[in-house]
Short mmCIF file of C-alpha atoms and ligand atoms in Angstrom, two decimals:
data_model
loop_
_atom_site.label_atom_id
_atom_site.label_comp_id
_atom_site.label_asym_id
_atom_site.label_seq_id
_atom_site.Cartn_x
_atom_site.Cartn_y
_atom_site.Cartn_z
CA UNK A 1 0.00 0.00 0.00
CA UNK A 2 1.03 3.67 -0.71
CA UNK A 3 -0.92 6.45 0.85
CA UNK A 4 -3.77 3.81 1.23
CA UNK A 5 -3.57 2.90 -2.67
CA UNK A 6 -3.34 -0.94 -3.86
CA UNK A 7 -0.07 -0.96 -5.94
CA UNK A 8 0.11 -1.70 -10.01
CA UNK A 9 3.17 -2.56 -12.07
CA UNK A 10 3.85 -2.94 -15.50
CA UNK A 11 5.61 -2.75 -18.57
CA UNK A 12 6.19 -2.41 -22.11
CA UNK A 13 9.69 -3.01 -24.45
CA UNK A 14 10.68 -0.27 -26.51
CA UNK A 15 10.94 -2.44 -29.56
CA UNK A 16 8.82 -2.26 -32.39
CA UNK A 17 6.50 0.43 -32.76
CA UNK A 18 3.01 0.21 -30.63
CA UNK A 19 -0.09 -0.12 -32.71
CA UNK A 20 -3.50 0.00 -32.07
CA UNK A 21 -3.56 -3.42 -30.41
CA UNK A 22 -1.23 -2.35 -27.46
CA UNK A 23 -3.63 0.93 -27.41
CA UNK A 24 -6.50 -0.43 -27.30
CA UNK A 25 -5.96 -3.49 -25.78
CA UNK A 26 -3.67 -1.99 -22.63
CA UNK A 27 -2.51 1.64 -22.71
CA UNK A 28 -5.73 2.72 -23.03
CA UNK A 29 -7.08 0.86 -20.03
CA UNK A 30 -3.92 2.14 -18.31
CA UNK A 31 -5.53 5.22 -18.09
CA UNK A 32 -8.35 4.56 -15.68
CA UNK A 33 -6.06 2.74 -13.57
CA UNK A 34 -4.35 5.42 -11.84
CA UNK A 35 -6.79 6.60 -9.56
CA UNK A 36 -7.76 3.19 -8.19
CA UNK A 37 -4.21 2.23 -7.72
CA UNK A 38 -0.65 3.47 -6.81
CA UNK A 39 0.51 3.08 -10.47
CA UNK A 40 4.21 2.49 -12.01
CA UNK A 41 4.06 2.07 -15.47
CA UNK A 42 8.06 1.31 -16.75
CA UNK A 43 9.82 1.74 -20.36
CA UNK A 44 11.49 -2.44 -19.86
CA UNK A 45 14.65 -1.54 -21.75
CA UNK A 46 16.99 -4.24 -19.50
CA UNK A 47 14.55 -6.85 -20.50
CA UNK A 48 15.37 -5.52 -24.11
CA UNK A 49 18.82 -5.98 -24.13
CA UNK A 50 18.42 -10.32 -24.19
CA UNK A 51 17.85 -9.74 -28.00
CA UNK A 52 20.40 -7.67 -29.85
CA UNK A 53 19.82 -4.01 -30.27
CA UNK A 54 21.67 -1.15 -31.88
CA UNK A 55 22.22 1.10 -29.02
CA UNK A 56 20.99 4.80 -30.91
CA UNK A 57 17.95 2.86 -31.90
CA UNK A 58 17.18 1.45 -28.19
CA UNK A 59 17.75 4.51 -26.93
CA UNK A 60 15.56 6.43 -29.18
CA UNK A 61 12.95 4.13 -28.81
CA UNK A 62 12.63 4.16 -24.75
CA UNK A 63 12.40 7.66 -24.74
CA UNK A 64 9.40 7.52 -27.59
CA UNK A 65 7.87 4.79 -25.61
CA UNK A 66 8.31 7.08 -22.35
CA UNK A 67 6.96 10.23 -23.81
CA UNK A 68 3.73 8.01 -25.41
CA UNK A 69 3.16 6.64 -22.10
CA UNK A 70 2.41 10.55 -21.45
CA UNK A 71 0.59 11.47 -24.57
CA UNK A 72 -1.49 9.31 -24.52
CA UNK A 73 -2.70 10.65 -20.98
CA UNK A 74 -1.30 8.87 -18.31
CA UNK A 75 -0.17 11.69 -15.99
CA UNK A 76 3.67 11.72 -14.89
CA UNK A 77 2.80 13.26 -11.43
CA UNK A 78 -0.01 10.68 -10.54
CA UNK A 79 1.82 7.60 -12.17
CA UNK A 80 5.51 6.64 -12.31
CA UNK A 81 6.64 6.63 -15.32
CA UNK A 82 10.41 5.59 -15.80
CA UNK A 83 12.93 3.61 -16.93
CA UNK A 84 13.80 0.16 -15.37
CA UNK A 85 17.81 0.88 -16.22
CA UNK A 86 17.15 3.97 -14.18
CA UNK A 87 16.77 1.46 -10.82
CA UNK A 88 19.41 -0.46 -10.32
CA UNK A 89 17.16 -2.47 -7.77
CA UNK A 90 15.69 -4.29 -10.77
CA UNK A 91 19.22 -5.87 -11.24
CA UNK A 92 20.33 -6.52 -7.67
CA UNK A 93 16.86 -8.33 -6.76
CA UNK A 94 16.94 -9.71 -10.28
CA UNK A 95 20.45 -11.41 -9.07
CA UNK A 96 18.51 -12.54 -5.54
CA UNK A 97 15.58 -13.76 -7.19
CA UNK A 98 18.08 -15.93 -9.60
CA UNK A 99 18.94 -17.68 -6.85
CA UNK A 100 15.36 -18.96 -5.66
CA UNK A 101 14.23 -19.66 -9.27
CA UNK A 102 14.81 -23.42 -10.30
CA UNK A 103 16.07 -24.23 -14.19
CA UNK A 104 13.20 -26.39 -14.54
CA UNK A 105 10.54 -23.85 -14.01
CA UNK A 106 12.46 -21.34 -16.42
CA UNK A 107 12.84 -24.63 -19.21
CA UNK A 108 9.35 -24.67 -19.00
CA UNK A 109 8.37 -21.01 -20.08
CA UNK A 110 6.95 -21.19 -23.35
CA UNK A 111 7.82 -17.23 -24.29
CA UNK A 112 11.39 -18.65 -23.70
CA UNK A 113 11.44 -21.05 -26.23
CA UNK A 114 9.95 -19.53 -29.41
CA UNK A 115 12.30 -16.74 -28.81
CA UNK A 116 15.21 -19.34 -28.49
CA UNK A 117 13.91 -21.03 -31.66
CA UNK A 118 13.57 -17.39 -33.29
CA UNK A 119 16.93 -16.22 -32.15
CA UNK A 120 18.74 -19.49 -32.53
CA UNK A 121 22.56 -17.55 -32.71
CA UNK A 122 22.14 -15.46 -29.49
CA UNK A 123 20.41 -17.96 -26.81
CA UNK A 124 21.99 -15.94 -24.05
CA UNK A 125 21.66 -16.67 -20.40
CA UNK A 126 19.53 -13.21 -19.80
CA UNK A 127 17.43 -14.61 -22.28
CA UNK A 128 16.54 -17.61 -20.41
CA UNK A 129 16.29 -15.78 -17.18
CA UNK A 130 14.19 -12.85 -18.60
CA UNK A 131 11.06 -14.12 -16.40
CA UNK A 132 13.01 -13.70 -13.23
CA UNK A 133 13.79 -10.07 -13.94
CA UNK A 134 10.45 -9.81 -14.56
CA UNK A 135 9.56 -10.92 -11.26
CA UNK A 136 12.19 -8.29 -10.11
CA UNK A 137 10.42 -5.91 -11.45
CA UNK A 138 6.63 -6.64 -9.65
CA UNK A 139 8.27 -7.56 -6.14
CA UNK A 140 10.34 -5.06 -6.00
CA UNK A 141 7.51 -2.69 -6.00
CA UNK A 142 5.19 -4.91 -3.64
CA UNK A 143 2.71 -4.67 -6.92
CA UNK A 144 -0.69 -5.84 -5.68
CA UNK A 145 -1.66 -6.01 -9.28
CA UNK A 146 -0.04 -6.56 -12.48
CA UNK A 147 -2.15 -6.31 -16.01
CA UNK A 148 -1.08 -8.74 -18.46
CA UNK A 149 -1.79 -10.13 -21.56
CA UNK A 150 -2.34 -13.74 -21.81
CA UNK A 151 0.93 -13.99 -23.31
CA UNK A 152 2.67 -13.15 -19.85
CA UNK A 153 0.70 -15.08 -17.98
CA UNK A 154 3.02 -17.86 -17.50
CA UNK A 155 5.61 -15.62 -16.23
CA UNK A 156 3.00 -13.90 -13.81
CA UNK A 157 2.61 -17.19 -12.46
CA UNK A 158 6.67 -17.86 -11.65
CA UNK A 159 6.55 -14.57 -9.90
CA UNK A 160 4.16 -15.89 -7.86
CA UNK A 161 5.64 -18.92 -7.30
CA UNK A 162 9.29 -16.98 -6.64
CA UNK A 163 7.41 -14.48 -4.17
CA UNK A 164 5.79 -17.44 -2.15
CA UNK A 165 8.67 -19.30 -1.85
CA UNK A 166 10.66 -16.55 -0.50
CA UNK A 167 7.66 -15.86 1.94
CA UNK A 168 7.87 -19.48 3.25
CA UNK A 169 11.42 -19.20 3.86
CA UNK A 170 11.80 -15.62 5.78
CA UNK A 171 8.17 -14.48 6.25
CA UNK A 172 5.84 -12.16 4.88
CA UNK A 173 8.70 -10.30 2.63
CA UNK A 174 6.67 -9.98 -0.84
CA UNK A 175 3.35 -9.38 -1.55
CA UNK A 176 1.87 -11.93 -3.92
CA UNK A 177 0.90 -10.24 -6.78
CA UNK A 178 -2.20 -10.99 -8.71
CA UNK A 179 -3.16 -10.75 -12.29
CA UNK A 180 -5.29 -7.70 -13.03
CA UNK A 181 -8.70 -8.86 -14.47
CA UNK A 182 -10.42 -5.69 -15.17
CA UNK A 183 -12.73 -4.32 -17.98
CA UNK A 184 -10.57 -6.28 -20.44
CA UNK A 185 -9.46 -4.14 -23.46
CA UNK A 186 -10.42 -4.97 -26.82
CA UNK A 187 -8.05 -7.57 -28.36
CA UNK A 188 -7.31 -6.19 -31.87
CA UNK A 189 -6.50 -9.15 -34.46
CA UNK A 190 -3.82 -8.62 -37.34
CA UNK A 191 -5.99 -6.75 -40.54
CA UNK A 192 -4.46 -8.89 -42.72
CA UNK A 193 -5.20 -12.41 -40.94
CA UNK A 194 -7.65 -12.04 -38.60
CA UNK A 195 -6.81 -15.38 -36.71
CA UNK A 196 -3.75 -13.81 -35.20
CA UNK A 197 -3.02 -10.79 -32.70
CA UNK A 198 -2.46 -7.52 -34.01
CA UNK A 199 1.30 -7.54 -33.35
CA UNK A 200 4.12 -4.73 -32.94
CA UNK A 201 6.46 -7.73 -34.47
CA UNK A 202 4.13 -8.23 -37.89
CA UNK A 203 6.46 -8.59 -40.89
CA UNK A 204 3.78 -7.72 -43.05
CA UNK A 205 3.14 -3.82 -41.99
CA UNK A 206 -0.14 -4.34 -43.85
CA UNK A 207 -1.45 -6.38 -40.84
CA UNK A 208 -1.10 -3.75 -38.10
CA UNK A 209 -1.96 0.01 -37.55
CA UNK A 210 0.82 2.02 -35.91
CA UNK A 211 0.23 4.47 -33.52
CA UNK A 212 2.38 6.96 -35.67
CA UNK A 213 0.59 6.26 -38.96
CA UNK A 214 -0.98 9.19 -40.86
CA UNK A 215 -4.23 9.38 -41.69
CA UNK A 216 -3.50 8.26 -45.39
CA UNK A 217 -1.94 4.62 -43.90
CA UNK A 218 -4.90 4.04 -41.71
CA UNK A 219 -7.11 4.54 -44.09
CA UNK A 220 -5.18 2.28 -46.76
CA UNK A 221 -4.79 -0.34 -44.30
CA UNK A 222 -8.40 -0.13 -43.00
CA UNK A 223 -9.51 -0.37 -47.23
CA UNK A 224 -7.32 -3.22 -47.60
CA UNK A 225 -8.50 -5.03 -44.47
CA UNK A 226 -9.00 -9.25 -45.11
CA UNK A 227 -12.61 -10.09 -44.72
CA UNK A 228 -14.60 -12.32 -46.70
CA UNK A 229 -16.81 -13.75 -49.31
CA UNK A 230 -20.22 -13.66 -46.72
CA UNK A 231 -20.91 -10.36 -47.60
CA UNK A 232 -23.00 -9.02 -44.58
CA UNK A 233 -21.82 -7.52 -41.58
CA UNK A 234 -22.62 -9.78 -38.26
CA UNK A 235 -20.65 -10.50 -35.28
CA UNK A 236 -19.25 -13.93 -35.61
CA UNK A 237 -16.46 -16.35 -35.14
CA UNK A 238 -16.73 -17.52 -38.59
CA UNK A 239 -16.31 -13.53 -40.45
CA UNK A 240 -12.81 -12.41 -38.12
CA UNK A 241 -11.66 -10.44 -40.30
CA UNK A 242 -15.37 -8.66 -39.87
CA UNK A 243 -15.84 -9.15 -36.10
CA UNK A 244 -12.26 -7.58 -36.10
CA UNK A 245 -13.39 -4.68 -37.93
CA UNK A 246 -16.79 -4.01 -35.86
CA UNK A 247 -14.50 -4.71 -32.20
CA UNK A 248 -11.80 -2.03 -33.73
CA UNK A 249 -14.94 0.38 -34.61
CA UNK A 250 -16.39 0.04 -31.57
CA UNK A 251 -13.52 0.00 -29.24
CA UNK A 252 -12.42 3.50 -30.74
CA UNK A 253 -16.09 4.77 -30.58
CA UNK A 254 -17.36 3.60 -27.57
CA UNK A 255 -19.66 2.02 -28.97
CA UNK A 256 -20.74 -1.99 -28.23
CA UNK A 257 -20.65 -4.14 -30.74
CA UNK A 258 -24.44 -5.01 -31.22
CA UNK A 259 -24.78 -1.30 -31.64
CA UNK A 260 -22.33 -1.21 -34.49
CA UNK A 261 -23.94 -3.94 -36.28
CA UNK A 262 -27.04 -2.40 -36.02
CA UNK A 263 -25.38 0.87 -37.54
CA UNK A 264 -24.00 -1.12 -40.56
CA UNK A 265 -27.46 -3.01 -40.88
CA UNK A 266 -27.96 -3.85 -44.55
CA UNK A 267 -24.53 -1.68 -45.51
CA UNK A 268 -21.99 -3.88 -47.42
CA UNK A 269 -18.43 -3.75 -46.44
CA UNK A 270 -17.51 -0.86 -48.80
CA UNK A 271 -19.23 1.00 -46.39
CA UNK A 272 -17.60 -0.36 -43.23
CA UNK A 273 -13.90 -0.64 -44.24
CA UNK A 274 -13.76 3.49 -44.52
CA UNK A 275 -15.85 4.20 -41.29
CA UNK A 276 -13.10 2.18 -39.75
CA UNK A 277 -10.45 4.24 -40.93
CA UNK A 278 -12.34 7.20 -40.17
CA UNK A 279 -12.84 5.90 -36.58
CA UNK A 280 -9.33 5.15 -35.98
CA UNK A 281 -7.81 8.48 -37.63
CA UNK A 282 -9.86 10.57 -34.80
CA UNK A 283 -9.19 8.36 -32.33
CA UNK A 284 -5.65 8.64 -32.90
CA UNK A 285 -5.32 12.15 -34.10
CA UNK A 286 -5.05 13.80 -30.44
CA UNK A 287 -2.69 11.40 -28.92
CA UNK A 288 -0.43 12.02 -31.79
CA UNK A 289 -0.56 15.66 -31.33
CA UNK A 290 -0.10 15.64 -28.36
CA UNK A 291 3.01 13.33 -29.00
CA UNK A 292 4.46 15.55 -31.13
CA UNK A 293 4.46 18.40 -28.37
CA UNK A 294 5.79 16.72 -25.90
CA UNK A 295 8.07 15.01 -28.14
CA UNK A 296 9.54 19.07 -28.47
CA UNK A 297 9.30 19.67 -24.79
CA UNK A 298 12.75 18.65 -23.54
CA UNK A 299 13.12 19.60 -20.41
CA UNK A 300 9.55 18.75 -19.54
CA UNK A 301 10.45 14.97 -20.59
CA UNK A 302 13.87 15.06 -18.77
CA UNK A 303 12.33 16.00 -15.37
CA UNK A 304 9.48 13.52 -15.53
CA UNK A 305 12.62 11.00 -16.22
CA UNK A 306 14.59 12.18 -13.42
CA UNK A 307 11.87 12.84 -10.31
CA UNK A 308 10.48 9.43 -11.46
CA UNK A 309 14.00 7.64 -11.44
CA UNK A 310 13.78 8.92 -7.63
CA UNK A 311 10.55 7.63 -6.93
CA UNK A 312 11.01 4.64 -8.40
CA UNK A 313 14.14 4.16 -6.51
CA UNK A 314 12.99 5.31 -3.25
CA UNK A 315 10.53 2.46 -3.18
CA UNK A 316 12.51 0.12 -4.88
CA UNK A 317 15.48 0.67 -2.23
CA UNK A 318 12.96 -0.04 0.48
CA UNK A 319 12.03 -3.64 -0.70
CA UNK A 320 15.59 -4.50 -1.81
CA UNK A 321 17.43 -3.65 1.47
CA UNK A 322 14.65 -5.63 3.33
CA UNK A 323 15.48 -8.52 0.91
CA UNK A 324 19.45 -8.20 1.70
CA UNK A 325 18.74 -8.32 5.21
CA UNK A 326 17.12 -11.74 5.24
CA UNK A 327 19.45 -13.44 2.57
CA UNK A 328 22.16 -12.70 5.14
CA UNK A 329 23.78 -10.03 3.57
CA UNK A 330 26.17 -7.52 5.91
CA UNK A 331 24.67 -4.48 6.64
CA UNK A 332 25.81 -1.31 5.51
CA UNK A 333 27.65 0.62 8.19
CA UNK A 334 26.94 4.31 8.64
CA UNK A 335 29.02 6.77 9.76
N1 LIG B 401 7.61 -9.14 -20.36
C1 LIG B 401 6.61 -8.13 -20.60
C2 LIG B 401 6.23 -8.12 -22.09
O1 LIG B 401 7.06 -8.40 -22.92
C3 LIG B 401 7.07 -6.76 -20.22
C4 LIG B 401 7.33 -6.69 -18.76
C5 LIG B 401 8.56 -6.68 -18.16
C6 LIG B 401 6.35 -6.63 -17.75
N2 LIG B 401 8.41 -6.58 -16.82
C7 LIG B 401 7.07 -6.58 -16.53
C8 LIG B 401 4.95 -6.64 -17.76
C9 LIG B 401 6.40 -6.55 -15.32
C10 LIG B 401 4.30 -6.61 -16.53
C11 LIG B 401 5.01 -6.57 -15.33
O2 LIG B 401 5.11 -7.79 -22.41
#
């Protein structure tokens, strides 16, 4: 608890570009977060180091990531917005936690091995231990709550596992965090095969809307959209490509989905596949302004980075020192 707030955590890589998935489906949700909860929201760039990066392009990206976290209206004062390399108490719990994590449970984490199989010439050892940084990251901030995709699930459940073992051996040392099962965001499927997520990682660019497209991409994209050979516009498993379209134009209107199929009643897709692109463009339009202003804003964007390095690091500090203590390590001496 802070100031009598339940704590959230979590985090995004800086690689690839968002799209509307990670909008719509988390960011966006983000937002209503941070008055229920004591809210730290960090650019991962340690966990993005297991894969090979060029270094200008990393950090370019964390910053863009950092300053979008902003635009797109989660407020740097109420939330803590930072950057996990800015704490080094993600690495020295990370190390702890290393030690209380068994090579079985990390052989077994399925995000582990299609990356291995993807990245078959750099199978590094942060690679494999990714999840346990991870965990670093939640218990180091006594996190109550952590919202996750599906896809981090497994990894959700480690930490869990890492934090109760702990707790059995010293005592109550970690809060146990739990999933965050809210108003779940809209998952967004890839525009040009609707079976599969909407992905920041899409070779084909076709498939996914980036937060940074112009109006002129969205609307190509949304026009060129896979749907099929039905021809009417219902809400079902067997049109995805059109249940894709009516969740994306209803997720950025507000609207539910029976109410959007009762708007395109009797319309043909010709009709749909521009509203679409329409919907999107203003939806995006004023987080991208405000991007680009805050993007120009320097010294706004280095003091939200430094006073929320520090708060970060204040709490983070807290929780690791207690952890050195009951591993045995010496304490400091104070003069
Ligand atoms: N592994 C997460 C992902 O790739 C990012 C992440 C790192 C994270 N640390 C976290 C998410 C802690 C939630 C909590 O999506």
């Amino acid at each position: 608890m802070i100031d009598g707030k339940k704590i959230l955590f979590s985090g995004m890589q800086a690689t690839g570009n968002l799209t509307l998935g990670n909008y719509l489906g988390a960011l966006k949700n983000w937002l209503t977060l941070s008055d229920e909860y004591e809210c730290f929201y960090s650019v991962v760039d340690m966990h993005s180091i297991t894969i090979r990066q060029d270094p200008a392009e990393l950090r370019k990206r964390a910053r863009n990531l950092l300053t979008l976290y902003i635009a797109a209206g989660l407020d740097p004062k109420k939330n803590c917005i930072y950057y996990q390399s800015h704490v080094s108490g993600h690495a020295e719990l990370a190390w702890i936690l290393n030690c209380f994590t068994y090579m079985g449970e990390l052989n077994r984490m399925t995000q582990f091995k299609d990356k291995a199989a993807k990245h078959a010439d750099n199978i590094n050892a942060g690679l494999f231990t990714y999840p346990v940084l991870m965990a670093a990251d939640i218990l180091l901030y006594q996190a109550d709550v952590v919202p996750v995709g599906v896809d981090q699930m497994q990894h959700l459940e480690l930490t869990r596992n890492i934090a109760e073992r702990f707790n059995n051996i010293y005592g109550e040392v970690f809060t146990v965090p739990e999933a965050y099962i809210g108003k779940v965001g809209a998952k967004i499927m890839s525009l040009q095969d609707p079976t599969k997520k909407m992905s920041k990682s899409d070779e084909n660019p076709n498939g996914s809307i980036y937060l940074m497209d112009d109006p002129d991409t969205i609307m190509r994209k949304c026009k060129r959209a896979v749907t099929d050979s039905e021809g009417c516009i219902r809400y079902s498993e067997k049109q995805p490509g059109i249940k894709n379209l009516i969740d994306i134009y209803s997720a950025c209107t507000g609207k539910t989905p029976d109410e959007t199929v009762r708007e395109f009643d009797g319309k043909g897709y010709g009709e749909l596949k521009p509203a679409v692109g329409e919907a999107v463009i203003s939806l995006l339009k004023p987080l991208q302004e405000e991007y680009a202003r805050l993007s120009k804003d320097k010294a706004f964007i280095d003091s939200v980075i430094k006073e929320n390095a520090e708060k970060a690091n204040y709490y983070a500090m807290k929780t690791l020192r207690k952890v050195q203590r009951k591993v045995g390590f010496p304490d400091r001496i104070r003069s």
